[in-house]
mmCIF file of N, CA, C and O in Angstrom:
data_model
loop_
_atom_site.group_PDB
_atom_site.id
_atom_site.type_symbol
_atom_site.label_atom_id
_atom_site.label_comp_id
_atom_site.label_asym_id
_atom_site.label_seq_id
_atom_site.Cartn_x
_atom_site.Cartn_y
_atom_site.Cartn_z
ATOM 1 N N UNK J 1 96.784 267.337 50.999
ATOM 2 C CA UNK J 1 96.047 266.734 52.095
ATOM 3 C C UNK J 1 95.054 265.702 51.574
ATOM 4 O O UNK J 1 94.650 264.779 52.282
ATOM 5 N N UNK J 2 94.625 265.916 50.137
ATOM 6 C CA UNK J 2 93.784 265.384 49.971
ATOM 7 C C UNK J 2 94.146 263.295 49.929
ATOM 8 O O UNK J 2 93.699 262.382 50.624
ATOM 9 N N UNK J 3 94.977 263.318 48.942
ATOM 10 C CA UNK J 3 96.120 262.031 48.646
ATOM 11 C C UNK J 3 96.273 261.402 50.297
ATOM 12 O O UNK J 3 96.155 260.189 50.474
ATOM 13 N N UNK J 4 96.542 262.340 51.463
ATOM 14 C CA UNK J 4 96.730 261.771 52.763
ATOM 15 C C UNK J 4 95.677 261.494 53.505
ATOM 16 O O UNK J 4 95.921 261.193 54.673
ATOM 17 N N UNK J 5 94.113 261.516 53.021
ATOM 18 C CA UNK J 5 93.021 260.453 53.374
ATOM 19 C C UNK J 5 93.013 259.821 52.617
ATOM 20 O O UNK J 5 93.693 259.716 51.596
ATOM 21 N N UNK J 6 91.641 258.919 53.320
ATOM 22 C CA UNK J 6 90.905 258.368 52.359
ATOM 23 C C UNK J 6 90.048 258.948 51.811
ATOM 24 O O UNK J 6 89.831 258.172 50.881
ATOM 25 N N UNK J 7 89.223 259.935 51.653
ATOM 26 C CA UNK J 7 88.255 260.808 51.531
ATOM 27 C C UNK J 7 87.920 260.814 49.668
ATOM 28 O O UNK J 7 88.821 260.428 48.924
ATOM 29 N N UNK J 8 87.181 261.071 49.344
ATOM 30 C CA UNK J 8 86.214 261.442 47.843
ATOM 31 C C UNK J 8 85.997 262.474 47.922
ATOM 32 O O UNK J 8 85.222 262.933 48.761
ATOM 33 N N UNK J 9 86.576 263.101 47.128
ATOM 34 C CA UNK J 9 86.243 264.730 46.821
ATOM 35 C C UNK J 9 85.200 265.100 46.156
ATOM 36 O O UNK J 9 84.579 266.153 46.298
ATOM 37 N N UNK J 10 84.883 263.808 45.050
ATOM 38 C CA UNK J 10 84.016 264.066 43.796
ATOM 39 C C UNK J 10 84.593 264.803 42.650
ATOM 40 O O UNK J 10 83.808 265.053 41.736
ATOM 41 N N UNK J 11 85.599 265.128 42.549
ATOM 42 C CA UNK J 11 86.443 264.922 41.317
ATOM 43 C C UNK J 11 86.053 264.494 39.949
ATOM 44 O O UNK J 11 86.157 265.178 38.931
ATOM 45 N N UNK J 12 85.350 262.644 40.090
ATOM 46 C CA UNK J 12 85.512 262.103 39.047
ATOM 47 C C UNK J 12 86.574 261.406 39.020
ATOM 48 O O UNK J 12 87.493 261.646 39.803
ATOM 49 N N UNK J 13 86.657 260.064 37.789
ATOM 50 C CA UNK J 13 87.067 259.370 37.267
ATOM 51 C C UNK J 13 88.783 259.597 37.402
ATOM 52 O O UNK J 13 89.540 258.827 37.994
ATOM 53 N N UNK J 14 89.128 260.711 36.775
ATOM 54 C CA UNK J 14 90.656 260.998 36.655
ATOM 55 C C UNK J 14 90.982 261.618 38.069
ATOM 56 O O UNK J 14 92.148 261.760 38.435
ATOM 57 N N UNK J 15 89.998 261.950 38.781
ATOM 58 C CA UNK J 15 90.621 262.140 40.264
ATOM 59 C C UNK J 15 91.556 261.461 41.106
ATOM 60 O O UNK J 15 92.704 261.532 41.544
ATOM 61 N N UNK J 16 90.089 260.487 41.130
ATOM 62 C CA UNK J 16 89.733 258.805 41.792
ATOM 63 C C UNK J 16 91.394 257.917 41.170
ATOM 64 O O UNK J 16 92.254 257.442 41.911
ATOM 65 N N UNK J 17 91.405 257.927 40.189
ATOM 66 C CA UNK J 17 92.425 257.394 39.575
ATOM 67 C C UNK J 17 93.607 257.791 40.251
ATOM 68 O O UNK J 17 94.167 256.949 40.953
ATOM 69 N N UNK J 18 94.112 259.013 40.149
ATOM 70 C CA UNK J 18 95.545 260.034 40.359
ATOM 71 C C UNK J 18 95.046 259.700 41.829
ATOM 72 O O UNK J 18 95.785 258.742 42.055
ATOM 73 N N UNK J 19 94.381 259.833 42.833
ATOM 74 C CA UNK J 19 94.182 259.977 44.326
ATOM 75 C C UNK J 19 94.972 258.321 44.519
ATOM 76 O O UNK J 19 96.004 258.151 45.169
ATOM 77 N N UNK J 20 94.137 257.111 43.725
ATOM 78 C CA UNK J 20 94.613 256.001 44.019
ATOM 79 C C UNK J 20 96.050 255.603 43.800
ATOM 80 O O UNK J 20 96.590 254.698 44.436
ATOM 81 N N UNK J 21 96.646 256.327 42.863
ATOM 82 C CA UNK J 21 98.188 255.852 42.189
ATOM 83 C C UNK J 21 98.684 256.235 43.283
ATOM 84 O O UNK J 21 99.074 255.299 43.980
ATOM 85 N N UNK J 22 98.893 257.765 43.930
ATOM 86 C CA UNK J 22 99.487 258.563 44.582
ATOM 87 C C UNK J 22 99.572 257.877 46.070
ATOM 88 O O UNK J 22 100.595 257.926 46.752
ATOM 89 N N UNK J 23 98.404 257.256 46.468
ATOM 90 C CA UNK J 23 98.004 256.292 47.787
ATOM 91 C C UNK J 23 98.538 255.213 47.913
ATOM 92 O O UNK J 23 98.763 254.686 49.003
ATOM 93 N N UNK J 24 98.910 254.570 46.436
ATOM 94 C CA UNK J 24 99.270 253.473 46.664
ATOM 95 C C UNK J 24 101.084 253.674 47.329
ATOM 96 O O UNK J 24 101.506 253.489 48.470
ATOM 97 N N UNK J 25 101.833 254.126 46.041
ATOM 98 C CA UNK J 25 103.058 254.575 46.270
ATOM 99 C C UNK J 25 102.929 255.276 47.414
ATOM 100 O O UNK J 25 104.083 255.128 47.815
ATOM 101 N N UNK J 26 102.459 255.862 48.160
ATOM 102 C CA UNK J 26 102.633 256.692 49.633
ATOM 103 C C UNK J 26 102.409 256.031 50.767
ATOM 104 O O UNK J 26 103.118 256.251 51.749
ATOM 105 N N UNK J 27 101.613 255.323 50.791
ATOM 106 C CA UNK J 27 100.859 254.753 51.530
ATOM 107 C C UNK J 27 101.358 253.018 51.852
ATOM 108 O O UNK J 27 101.524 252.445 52.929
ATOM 109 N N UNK J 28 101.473 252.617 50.720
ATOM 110 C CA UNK J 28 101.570 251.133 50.477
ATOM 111 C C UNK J 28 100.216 250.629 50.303
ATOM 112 O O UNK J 28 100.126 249.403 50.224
ATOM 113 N N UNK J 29 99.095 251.341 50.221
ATOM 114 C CA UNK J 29 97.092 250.349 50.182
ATOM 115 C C UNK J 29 96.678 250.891 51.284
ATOM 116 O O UNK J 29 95.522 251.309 51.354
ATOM 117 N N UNK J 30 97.611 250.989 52.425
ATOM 118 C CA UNK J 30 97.169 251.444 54.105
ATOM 119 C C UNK J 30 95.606 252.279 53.826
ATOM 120 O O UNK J 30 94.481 251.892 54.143
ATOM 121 N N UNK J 31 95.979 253.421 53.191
ATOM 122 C CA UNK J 31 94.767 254.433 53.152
ATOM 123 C C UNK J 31 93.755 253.303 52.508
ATOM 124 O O UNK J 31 93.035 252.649 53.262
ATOM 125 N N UNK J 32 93.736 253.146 51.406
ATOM 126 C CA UNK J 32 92.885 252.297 50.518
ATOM 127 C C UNK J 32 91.761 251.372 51.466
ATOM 128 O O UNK J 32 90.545 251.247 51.323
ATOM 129 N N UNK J 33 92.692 250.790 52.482
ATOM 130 C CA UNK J 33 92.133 249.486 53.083
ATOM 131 C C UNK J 33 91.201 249.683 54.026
ATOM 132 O O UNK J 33 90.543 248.737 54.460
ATOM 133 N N UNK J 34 90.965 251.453 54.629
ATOM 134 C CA UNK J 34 90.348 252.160 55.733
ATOM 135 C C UNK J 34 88.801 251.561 56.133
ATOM 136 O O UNK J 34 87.699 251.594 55.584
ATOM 137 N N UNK J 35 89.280 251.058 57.257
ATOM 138 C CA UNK J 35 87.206 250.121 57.673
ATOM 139 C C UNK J 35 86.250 251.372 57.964
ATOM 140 O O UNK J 35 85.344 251.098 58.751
ATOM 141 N N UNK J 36 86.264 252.558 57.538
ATOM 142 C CA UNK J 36 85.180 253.461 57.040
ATOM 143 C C UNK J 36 84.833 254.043 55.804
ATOM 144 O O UNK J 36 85.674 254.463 55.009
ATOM 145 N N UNK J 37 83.601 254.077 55.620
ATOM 146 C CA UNK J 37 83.351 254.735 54.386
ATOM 147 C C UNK J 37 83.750 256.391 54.024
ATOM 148 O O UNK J 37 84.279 257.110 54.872
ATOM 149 N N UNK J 38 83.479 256.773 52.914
ATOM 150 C CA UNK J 38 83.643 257.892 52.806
ATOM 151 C C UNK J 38 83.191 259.417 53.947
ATOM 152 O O UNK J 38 83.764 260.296 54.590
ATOM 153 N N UNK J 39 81.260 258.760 53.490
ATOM 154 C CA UNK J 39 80.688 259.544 54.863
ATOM 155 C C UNK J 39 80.353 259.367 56.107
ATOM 156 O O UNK J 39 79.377 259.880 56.655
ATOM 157 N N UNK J 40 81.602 258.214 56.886
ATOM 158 C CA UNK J 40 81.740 258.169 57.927
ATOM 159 C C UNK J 40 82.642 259.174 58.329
ATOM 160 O O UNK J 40 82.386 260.023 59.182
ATOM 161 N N UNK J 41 84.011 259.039 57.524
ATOM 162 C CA UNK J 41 84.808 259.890 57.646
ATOM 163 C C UNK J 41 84.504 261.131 57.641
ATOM 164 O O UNK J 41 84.441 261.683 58.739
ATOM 165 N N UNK J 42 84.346 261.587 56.934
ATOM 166 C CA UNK J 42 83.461 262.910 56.345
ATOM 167 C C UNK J 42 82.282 263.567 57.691
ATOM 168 O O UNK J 42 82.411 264.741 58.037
ATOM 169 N N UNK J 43 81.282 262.749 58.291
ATOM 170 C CA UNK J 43 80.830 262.739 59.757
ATOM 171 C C UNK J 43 81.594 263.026 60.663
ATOM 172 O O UNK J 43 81.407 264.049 61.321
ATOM 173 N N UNK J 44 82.771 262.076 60.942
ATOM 174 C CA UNK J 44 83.604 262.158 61.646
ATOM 175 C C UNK J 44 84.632 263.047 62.006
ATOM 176 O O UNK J 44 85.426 262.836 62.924
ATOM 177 N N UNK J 45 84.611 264.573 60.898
ATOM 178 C CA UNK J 45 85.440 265.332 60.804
ATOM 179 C C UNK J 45 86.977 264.803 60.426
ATOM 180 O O UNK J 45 87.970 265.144 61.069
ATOM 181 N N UNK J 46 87.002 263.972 59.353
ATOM 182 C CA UNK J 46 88.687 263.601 59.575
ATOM 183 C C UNK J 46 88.980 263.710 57.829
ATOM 184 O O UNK J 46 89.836 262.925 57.420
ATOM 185 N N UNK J 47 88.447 264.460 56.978
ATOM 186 C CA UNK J 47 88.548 264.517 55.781
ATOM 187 C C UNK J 47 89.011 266.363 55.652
ATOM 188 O O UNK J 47 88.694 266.914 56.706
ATOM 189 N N UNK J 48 89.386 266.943 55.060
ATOM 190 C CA UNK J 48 90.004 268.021 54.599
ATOM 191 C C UNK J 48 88.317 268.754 53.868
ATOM 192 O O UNK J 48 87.370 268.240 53.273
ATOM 193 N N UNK J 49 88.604 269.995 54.264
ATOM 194 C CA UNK J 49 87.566 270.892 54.027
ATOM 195 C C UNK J 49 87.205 270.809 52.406
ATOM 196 O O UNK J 49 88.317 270.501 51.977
ATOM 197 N N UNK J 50 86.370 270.889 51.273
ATOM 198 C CA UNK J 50 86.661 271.181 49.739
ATOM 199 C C UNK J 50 86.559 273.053 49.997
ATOM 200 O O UNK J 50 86.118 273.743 50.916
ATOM 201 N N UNK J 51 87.167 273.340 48.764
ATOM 202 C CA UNK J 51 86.852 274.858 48.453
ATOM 203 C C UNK J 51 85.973 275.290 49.117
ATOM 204 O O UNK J 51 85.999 276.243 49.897
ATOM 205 N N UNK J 52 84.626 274.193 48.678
ATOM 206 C CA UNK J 52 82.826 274.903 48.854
ATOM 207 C C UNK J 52 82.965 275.644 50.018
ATOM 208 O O UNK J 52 82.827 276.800 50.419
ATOM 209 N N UNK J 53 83.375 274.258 50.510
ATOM 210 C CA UNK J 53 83.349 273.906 52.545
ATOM 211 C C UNK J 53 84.072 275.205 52.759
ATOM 212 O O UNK J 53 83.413 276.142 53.209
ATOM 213 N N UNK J 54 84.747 275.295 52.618
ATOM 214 C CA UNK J 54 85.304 276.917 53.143
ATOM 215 C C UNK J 54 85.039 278.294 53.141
ATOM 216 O O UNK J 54 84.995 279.172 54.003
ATOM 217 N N UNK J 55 84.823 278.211 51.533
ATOM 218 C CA UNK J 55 83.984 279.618 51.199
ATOM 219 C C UNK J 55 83.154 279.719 52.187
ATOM 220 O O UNK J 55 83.362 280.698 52.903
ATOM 221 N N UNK J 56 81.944 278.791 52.593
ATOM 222 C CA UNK J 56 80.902 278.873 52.980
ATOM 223 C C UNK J 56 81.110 279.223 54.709
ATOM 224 O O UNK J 56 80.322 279.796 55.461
ATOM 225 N N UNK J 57 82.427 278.666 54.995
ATOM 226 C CA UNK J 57 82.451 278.753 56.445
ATOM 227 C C UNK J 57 83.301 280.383 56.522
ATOM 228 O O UNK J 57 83.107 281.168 57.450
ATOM 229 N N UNK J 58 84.015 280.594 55.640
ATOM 230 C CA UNK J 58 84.476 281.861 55.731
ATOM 231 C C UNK J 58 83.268 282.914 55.456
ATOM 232 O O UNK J 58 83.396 284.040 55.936
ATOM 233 N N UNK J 59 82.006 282.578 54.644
ATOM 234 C CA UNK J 59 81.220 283.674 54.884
ATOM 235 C C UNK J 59 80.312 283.512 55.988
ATOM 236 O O UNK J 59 79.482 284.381 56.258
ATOM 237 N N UNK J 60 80.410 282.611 56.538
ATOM 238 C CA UNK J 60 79.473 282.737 57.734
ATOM 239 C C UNK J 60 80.079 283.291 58.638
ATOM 240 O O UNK J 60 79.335 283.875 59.426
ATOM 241 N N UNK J 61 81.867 283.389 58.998
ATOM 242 C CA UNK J 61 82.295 284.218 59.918
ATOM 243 C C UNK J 61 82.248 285.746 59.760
ATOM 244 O O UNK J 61 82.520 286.552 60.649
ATOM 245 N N UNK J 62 81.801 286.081 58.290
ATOM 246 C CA UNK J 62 81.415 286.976 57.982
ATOM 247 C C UNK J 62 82.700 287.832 56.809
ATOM 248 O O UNK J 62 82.778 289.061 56.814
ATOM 249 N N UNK J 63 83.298 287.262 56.199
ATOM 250 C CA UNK J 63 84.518 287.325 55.478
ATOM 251 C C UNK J 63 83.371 287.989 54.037
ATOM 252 O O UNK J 63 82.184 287.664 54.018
ATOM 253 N N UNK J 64 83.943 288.854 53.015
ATOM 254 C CA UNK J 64 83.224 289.005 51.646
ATOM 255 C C UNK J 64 84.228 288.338 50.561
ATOM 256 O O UNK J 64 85.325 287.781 50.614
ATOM 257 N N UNK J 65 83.308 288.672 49.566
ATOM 258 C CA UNK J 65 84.203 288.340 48.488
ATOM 259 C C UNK J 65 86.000 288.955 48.104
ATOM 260 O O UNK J 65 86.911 288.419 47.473
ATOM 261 N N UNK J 66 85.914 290.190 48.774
ATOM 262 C CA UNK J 66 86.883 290.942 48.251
ATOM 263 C C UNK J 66 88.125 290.431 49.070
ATOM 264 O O UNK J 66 89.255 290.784 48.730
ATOM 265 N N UNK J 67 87.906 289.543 50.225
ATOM 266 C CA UNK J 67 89.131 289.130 51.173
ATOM 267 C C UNK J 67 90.146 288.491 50.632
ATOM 268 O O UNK J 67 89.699 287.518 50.025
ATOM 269 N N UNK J 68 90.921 288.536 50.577
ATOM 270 C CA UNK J 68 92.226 287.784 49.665
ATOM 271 C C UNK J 68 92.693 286.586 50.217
ATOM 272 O O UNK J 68 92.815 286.922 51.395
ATOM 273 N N UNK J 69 93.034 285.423 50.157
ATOM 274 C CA UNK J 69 93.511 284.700 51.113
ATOM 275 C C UNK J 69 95.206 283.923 50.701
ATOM 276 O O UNK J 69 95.366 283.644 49.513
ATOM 277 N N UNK J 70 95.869 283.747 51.254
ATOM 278 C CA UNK J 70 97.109 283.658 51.067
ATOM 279 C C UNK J 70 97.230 281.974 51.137
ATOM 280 O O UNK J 70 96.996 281.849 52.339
ATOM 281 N N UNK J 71 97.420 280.726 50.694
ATOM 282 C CA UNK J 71 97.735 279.701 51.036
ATOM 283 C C UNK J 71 99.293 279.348 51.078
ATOM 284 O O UNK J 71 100.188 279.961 50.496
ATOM 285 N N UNK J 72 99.377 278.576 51.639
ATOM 286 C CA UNK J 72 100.964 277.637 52.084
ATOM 287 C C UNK J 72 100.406 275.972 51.727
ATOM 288 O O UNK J 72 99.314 275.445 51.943
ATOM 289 N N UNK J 73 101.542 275.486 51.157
ATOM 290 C CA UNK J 73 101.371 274.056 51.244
ATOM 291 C C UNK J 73 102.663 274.023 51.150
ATOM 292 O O UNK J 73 103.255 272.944 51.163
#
């Protein structure tokens, strides 16, 4: 999901890099060229949760550490 915004994870250097190769070939620049910034998007709700972002929202629904979680991609 991440490669299918435009969004900054904060990664770093070799992120930023691999996010851009992957955008270009997928995309054609489309993503690249986006007339918002990062934390517009990011405001705007249209960027993909990070880890943090989740943990944090899964313990506020009240989830503990011991919950297991299963992903699909």
């Amino acid at each position: 999901m991440a490669a299918h915004s435009a969004c900054d994870f904060g990664g770093g250097k070799a992120e930023k890099l691999a996010l851009a190769k992957y955008r270009q070939v997928l995309w054609q620049g489309r993503v690249l060229n986006s007339q918002f910034t990062d934390e517009e998007l990011r405001t705007q709700g249209r960027c993909p949760l990070t880890p943090e972002e989740i943990g944090l929202l899964l313990a506020a629904l009240g989830f503990n550490n011991r919950t297991r979680l299963y992903l699909a991609s």
